[in-house]
Coordinates of C-alpha atoms in Angstrom, one line a residue:
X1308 CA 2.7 -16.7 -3.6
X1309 CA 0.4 -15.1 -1.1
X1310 CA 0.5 -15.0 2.3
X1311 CA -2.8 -16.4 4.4
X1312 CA -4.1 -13.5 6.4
X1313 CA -0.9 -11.9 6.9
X1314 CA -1.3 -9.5 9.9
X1315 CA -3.0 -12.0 11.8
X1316 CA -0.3 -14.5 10.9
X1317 CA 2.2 -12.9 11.6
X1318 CA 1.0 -12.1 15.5
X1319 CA 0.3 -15.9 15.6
X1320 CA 4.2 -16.4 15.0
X1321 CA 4.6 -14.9 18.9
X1322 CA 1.3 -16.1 20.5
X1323 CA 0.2 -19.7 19.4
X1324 CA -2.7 -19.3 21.5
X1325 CA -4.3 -16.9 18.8
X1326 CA -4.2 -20.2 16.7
X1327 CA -8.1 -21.5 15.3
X1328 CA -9.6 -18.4 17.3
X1329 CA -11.7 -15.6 15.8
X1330 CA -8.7 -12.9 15.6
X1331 CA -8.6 -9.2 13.6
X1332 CA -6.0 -7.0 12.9
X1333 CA -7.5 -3.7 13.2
X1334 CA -5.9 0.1 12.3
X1335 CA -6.6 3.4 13.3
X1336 CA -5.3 6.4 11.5
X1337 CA -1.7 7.3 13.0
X1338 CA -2.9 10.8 14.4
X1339 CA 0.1 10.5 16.7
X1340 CA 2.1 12.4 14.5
X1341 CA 0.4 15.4 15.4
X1342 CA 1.1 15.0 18.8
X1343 CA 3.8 17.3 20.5
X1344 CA 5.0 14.9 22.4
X1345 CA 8.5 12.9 20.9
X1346 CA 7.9 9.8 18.9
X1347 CA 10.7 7.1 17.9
X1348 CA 9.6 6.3 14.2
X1349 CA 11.1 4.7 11.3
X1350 CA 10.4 4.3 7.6
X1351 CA 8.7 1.3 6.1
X1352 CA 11.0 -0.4 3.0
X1353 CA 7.7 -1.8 1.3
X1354 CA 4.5 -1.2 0.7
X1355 CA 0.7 -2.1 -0.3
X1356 CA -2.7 -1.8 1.2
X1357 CA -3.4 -0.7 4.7
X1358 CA 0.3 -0.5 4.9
X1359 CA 1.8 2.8 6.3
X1360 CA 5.2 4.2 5.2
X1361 CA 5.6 5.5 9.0
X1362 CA 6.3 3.1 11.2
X1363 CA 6.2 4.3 15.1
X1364 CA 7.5 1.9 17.5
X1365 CA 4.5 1.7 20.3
X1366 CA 4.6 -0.9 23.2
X1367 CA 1.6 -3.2 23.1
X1368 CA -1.5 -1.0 23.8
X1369 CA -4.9 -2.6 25.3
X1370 CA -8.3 -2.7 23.0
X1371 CA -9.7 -0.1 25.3
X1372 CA -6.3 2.0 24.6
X1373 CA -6.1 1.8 20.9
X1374 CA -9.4 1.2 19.5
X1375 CA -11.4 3.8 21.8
X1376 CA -11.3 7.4 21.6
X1377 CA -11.7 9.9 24.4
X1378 CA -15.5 9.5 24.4
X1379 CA -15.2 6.0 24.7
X1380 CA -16.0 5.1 21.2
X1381 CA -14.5 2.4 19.2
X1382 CA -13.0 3.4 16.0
X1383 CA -10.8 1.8 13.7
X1384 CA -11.7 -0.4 10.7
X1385 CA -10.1 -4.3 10.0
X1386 CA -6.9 -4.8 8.1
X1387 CA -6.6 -8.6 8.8
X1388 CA -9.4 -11.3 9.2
X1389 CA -8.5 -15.0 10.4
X1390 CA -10.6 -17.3 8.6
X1391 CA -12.1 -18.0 11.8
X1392 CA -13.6 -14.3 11.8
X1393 CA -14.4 -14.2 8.1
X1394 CA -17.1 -17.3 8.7
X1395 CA -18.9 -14.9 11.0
X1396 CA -18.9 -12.2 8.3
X1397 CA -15.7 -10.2 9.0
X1398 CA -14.2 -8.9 6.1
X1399 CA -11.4 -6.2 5.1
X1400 CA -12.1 -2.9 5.4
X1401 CA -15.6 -3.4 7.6
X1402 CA -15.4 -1.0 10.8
X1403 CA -14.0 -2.6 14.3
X1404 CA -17.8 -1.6 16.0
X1405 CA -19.8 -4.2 12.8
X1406 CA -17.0 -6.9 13.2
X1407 CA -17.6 -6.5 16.9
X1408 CA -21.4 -6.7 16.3
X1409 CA -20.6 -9.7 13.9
X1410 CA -18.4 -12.0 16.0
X1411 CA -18.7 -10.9 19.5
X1412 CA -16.2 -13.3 20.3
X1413 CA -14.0 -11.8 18.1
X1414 CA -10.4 -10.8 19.2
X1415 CA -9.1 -7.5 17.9
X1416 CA -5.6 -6.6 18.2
X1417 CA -3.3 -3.2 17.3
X1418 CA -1.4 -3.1 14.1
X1419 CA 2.3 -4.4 14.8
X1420 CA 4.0 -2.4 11.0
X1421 CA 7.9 -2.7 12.2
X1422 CA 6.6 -7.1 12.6
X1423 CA 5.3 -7.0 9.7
X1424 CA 7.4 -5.8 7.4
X1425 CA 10.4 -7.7 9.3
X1426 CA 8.6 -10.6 8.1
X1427 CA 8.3 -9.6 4.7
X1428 CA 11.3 -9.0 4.5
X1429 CA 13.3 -11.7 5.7
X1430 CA 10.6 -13.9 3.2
X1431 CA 11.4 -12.1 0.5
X1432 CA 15.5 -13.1 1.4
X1433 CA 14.3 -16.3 1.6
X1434 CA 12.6 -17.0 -1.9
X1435 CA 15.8 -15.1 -3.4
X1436 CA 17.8 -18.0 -2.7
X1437 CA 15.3 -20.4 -3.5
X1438 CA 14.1 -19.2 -7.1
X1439 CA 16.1 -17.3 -9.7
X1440 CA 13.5 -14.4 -10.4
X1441 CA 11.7 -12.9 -7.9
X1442 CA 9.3 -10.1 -8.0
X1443 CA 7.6 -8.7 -4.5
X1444 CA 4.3 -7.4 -5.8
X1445 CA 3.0 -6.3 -2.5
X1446 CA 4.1 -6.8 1.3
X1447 CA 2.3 -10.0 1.4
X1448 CA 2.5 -11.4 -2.2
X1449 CA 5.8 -11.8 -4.7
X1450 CA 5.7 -13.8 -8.1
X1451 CA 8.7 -16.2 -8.9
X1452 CA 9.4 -17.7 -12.5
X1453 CA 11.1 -20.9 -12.1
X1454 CA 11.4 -21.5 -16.2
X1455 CA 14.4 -23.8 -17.0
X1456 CA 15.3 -24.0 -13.5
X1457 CA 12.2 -26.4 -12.6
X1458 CA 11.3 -29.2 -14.7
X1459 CA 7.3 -28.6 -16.2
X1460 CA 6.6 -31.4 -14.0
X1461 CA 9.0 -31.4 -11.1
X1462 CA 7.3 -28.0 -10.2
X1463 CA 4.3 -28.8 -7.8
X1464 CA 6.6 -30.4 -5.5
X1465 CA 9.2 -27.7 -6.0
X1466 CA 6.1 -25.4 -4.8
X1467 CA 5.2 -28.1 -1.6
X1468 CA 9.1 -28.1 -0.4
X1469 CA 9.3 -23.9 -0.5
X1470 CA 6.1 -23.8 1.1
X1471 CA 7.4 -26.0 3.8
X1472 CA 10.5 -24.3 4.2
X1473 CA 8.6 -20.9 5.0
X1474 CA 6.7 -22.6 7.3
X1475 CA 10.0 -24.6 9.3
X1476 CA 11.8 -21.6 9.0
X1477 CA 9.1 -18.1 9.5
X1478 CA 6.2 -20.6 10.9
X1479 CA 4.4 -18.6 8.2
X1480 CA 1.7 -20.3 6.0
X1481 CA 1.5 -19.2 2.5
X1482 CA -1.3 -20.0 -0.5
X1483 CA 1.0 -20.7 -4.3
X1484 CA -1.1 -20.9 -7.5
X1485 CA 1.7 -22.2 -10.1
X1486 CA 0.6 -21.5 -13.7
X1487 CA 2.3 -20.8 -17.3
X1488 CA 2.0 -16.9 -16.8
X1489 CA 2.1 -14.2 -14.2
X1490 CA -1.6 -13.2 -13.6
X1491 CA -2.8 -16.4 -14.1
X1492 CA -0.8 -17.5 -11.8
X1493 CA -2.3 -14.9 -9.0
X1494 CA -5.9 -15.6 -10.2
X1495 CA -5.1 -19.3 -9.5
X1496 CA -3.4 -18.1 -6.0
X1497 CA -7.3 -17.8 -4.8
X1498 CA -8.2 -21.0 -5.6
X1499 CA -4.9 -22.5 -3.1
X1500 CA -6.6 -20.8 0.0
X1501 CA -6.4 -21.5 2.6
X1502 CA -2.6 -22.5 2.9
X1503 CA -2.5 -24.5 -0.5
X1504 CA -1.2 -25.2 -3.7
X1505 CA -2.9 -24.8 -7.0
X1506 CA -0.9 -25.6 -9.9
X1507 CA -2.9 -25.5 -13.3
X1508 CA -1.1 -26.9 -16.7
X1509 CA -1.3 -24.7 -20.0
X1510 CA -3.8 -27.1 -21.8
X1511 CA -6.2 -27.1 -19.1
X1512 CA -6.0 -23.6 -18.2
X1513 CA -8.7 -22.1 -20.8
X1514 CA -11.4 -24.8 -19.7
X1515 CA -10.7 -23.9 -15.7
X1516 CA -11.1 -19.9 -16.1
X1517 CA -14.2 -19.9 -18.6
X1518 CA -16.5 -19.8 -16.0
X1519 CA -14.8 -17.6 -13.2
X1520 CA -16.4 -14.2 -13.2
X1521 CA -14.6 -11.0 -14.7
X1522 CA -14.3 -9.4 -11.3
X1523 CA -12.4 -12.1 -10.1
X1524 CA -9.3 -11.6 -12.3
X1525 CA -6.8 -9.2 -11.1
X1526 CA -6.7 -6.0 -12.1
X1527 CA -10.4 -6.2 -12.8
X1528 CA -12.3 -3.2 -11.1
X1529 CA -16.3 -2.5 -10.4
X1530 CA -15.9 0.3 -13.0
X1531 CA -14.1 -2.0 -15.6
X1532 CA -16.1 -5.4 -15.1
X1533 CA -19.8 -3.2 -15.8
X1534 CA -17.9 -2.4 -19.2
X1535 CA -17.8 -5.5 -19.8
X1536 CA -20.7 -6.5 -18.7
X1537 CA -21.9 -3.9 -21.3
X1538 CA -20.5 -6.2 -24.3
X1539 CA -22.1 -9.0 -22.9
X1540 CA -19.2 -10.2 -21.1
X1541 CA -19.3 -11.6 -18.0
X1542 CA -17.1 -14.7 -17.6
X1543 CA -13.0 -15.2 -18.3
X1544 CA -14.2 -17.2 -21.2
X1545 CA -16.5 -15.1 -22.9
X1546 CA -12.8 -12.7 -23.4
X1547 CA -10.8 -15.3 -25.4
X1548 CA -13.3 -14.7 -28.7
X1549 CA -13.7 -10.8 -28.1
X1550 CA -9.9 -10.3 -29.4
X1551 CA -10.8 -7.1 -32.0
X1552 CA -12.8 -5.3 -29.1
X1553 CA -10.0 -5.2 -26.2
X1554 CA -7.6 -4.8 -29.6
X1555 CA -9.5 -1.4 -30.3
X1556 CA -9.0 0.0 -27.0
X1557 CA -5.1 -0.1 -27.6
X1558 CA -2.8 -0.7 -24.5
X1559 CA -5.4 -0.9 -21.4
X1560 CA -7.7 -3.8 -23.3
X1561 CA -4.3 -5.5 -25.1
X1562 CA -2.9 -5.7 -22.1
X1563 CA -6.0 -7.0 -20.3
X1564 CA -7.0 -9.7 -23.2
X1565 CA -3.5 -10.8 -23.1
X1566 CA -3.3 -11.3 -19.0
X1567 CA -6.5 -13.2 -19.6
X1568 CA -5.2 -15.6 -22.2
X1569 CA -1.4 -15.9 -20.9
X1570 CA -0.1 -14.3 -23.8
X1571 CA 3.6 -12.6 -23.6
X1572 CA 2.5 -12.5 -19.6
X1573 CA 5.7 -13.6 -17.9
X1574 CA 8.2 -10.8 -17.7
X1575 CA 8.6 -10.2 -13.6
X1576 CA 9.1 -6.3 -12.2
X1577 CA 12.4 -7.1 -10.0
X1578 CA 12.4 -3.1 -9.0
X1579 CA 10.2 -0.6 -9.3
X1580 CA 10.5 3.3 -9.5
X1581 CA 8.0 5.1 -7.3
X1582 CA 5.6 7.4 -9.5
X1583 CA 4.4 9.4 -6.4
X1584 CA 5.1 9.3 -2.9
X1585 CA 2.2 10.6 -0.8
X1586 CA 1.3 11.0 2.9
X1587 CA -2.1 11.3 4.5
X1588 CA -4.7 11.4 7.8
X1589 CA -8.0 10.9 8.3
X1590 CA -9.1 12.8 11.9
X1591 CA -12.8 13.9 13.7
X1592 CA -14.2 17.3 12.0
X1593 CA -11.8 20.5 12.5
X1594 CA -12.8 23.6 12.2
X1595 CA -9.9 25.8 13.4
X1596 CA -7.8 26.3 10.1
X1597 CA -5.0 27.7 12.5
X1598 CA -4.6 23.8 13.5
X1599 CA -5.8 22.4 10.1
X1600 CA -2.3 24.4 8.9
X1601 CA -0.2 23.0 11.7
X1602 CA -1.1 19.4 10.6
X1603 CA -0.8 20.5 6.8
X1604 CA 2.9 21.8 8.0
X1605 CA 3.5 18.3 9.7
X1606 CA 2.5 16.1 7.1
X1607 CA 4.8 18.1 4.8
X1608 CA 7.7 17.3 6.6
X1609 CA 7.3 13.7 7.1
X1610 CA 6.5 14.1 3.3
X1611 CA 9.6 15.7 2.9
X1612 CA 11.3 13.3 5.1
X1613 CA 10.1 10.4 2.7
X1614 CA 11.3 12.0 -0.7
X1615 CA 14.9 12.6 0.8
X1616 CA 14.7 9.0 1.6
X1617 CA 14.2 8.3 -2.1
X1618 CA 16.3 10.9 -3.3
X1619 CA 13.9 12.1 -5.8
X1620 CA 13.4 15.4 -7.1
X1621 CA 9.1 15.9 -7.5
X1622 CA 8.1 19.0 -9.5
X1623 CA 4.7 18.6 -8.6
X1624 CA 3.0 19.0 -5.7
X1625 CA -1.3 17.8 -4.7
X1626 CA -3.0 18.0 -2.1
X1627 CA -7.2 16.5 -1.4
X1628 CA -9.1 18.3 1.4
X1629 CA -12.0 15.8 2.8
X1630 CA -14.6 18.1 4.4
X1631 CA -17.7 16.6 6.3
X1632 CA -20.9 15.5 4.4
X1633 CA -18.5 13.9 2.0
X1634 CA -17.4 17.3 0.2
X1635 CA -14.0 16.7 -1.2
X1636 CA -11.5 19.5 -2.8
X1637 CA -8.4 19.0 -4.3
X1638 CA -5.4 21.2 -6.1
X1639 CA -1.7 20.9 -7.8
X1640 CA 0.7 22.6 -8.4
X1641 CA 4.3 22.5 -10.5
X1642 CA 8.1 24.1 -9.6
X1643 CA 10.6 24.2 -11.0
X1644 CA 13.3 24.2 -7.9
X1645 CA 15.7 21.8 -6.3
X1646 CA 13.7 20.2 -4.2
X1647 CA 14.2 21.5 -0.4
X1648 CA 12.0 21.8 3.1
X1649 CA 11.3 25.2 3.1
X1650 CA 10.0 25.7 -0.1
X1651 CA 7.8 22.8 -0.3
X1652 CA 6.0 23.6 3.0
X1653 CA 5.1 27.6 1.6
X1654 CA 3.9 26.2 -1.5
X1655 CA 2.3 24.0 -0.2
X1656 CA 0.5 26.2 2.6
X1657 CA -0.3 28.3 -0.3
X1658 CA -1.9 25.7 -1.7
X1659 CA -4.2 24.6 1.0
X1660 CA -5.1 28.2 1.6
X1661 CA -6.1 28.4 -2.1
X1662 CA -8.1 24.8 -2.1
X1663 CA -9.8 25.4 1.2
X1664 CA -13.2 25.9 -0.7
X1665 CA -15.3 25.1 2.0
X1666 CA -13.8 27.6 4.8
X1667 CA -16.9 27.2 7.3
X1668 CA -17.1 23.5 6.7
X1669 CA -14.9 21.0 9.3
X1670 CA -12.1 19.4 7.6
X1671 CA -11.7 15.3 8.3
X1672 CA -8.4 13.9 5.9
X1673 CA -5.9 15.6 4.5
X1674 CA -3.6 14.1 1.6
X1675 CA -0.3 15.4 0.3
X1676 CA 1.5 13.9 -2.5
X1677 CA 4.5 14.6 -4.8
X1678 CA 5.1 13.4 -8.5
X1679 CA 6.4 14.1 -11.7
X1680 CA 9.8 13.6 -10.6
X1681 CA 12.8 15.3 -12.4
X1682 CA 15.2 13.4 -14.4
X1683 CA 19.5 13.5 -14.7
X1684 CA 19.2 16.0 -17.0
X1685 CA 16.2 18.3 -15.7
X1686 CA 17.0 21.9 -16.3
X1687 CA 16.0 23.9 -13.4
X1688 CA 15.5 27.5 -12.9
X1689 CA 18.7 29.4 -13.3
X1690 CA 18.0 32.2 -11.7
X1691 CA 17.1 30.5 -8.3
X1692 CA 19.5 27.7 -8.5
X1693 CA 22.1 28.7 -6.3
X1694 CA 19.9 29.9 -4.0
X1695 CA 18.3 26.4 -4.1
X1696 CA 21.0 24.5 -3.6
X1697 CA 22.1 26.3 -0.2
X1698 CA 18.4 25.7 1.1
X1699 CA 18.8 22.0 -0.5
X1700 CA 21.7 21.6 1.7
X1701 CA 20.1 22.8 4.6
X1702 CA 17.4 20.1 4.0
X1703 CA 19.9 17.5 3.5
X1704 CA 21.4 18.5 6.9
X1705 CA 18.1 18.4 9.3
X1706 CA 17.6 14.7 7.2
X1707 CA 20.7 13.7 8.7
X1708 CA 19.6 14.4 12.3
X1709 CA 16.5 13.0 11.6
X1710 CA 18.1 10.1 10.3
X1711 CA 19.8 9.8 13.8
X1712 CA 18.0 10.7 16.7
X1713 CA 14.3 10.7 14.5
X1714 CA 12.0 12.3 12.5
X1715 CA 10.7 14.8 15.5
X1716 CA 13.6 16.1 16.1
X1717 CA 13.5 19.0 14.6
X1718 CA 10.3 21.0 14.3
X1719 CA 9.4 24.9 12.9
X1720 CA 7.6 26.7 14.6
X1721 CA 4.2 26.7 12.5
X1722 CA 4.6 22.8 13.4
X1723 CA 3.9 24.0 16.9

């Protein structure tokens, strides 16, 4: 289940007169955290592409207010395309100024997060009580499997009444693609767009995907699909007879060759643990490091702010330095500590200062992210435990205020 043009959809639930008009959803990078003025911000519950995991609470801002900068340029780049746009050539991830030149009709509005993922949310409570197992893949998309609660043949209409109920009850439309296994079922999804239903049987399915194109199965990168392309496969069918070859390169191709051909593909992920849990910003060229180090210093503790949230202990810490002219840098490094504030910001100031290859060159994104995260039974160092657990308290503390009156409540001093 996939829900048609989401962002723009979901506006369209407040304003009908957006309705079978050229609209965009268009984002700008959230530089507002860096301001030093107080924001009221909460945290996102799910996630997915163009999605961010900070969600400030704005009033309704103009195109001239959000989408041009000081200079009067427009920035941004489109999250969300109505289907209106997308026949003029507007597509995901084009910049705001080509849609623009594209569809001069075209109406861009501000991202709306807290909407969106109220929306996702409250569909997500809704196809819990509808199918048995429900897995929410993305912010926009979930997989149900409805075997031996819906009758082989009972199911398309099972799929036209739930559709209809999102509709009656979130006025949200939604594409399903019903098939015998998982990704089949999301490959057929495309074929139910606009705001349909797609439902392929099991003895049909092999004679339907032998002509669709590699690169149109999910999971299916640029990268992967010239591999392929490289065995002289090109189409979903020409997989099915090249069993040994995916066989050979163990896990990644098994799994691949068996998403392809339905095999063992049904078992839905009904909660997920996060691997890593990152933060990042994309800004004009700086060149002062003094206020490259104060942003560094922010990030870290929204960062931090987000790994109390999970209550995760990471052991590793990254960061990725984008400089102009596309120059990239990036660094790691492990701990073995209870997790707390203080720390994490000096190691990872000392780790920016130590990656910062380019010194002369401005700097234009920044990336933190935290991983490897400790298990029940992680042995920490001894010698610094105590001492860790007072700072870890102190953390847990300023989360609690944060928690309460908001994330920029607290600041230090380099953060100023």
């Amino acid at each position: 289940m996939d829900l048609d043009c989401f962002f723009v959809s979901a506006h369209r639930t407040l304003d009908k007169n957006l309705e079978k008009i050229p609209v965009a959803v268009g984002g700008r990078s959230n530089l507002n955290i860096f301001d030093k003025k107080k924001q009221v911000r909460a945290i996102s519950s799910n996630s997915g592409s163009f999605v961010s995991s900070i969600l400030t609470d704005e009033p309704n801002k103009t195109f001239k207010e959000y989408f041009k900068d000081e200079n009067g340029r427009i920035r941004g780049i489109i999250t969300t395309a109505s289907y209106e746009a997308r026949a003029y050539g507007v597509k995901t991830a084009m910049s705001v100024n080509e849609a623009l030149q594209l569809c001069p009709k075209l109406l861009m509005i501000p991202p709306n997060y807290p909407l969106y993922h109220k929306l996702s949310e409250a569909l997500y409570e809704l196809l819990k009580k509808e199918i048995p197992l429900v897995e929410q893949f993305s912010i926009d998309e979930f997989f149900g499997d409805v075997t031996g609660y819906i009758e082989e043949e009972e199911v398309y209409e099972f799929a036209k009444k739930l559709k209809q109920k999102i509709k009656d009850e979130l006025d949200l439309p939604i594409s399903i693609g019903v098939a015998h296994s998982k990704y089949l079922s999301k490959l057929i999804t495309e074929f139910a767009k606009p705001d349909g239903i797609k439902y392929i049987k099991k003895e049909q399915m092999r004679e339907f995907i032998k002509d669709i194109p590699i690169e149109n199965f999910p999971g299916i990168g640029k990268g992967y699909a010239s591999k392929l392309k490289g065995y002289a496969i090109k189409t979903l069918g020409d997989i099915e007879s090249k069993k040994e070859l995916f066989y050979s390169w163990k896990k990644p191709g098994i799994d691949l060759y068996n998403r392809v051909c339905g095999i063992n593909d049904r078992k839905l992920t009904t909660s997920r643990d996060k691997k890593s849990i990152g933060i990042g910003r994309s800004f004009d060229a700086i060149y002062d490091r003094a206020e490259i180090l104060r942003r560094v210093m922010i990030l870290c503790r929204y960062l931090c702010f987000l790994v109390k949230k999970e209550q995760v202990n990471p052991l590793s810490y990254a960061i990725k330095i984008k400089y102009e002219y596309n120059i990239k840098s990036k660094n790691y490094v492990n701990v073995n500590r209870v997790f707390n504030e203080s720390d994490f910001k000096l190691k990872v100031k000392e780790l920016f200062i130590k990656s910062d290859n380019h010194p002369r060159h401005g700097i234009i994104q920044l990336n933190l992210t935290v991983y490897n995260f400790a298990n029940s039974n992680y042995t920490y160092n001894l010698f610094e435990y105590e001492e860790d657990l007072k700072k870890k308290e102190l953390t847990n503390k300023l989360q609690a205020l944060r928690d309460k009156f908001g994330i920029d409540i607290i600041k230090s001093a380099s953060e100023l």
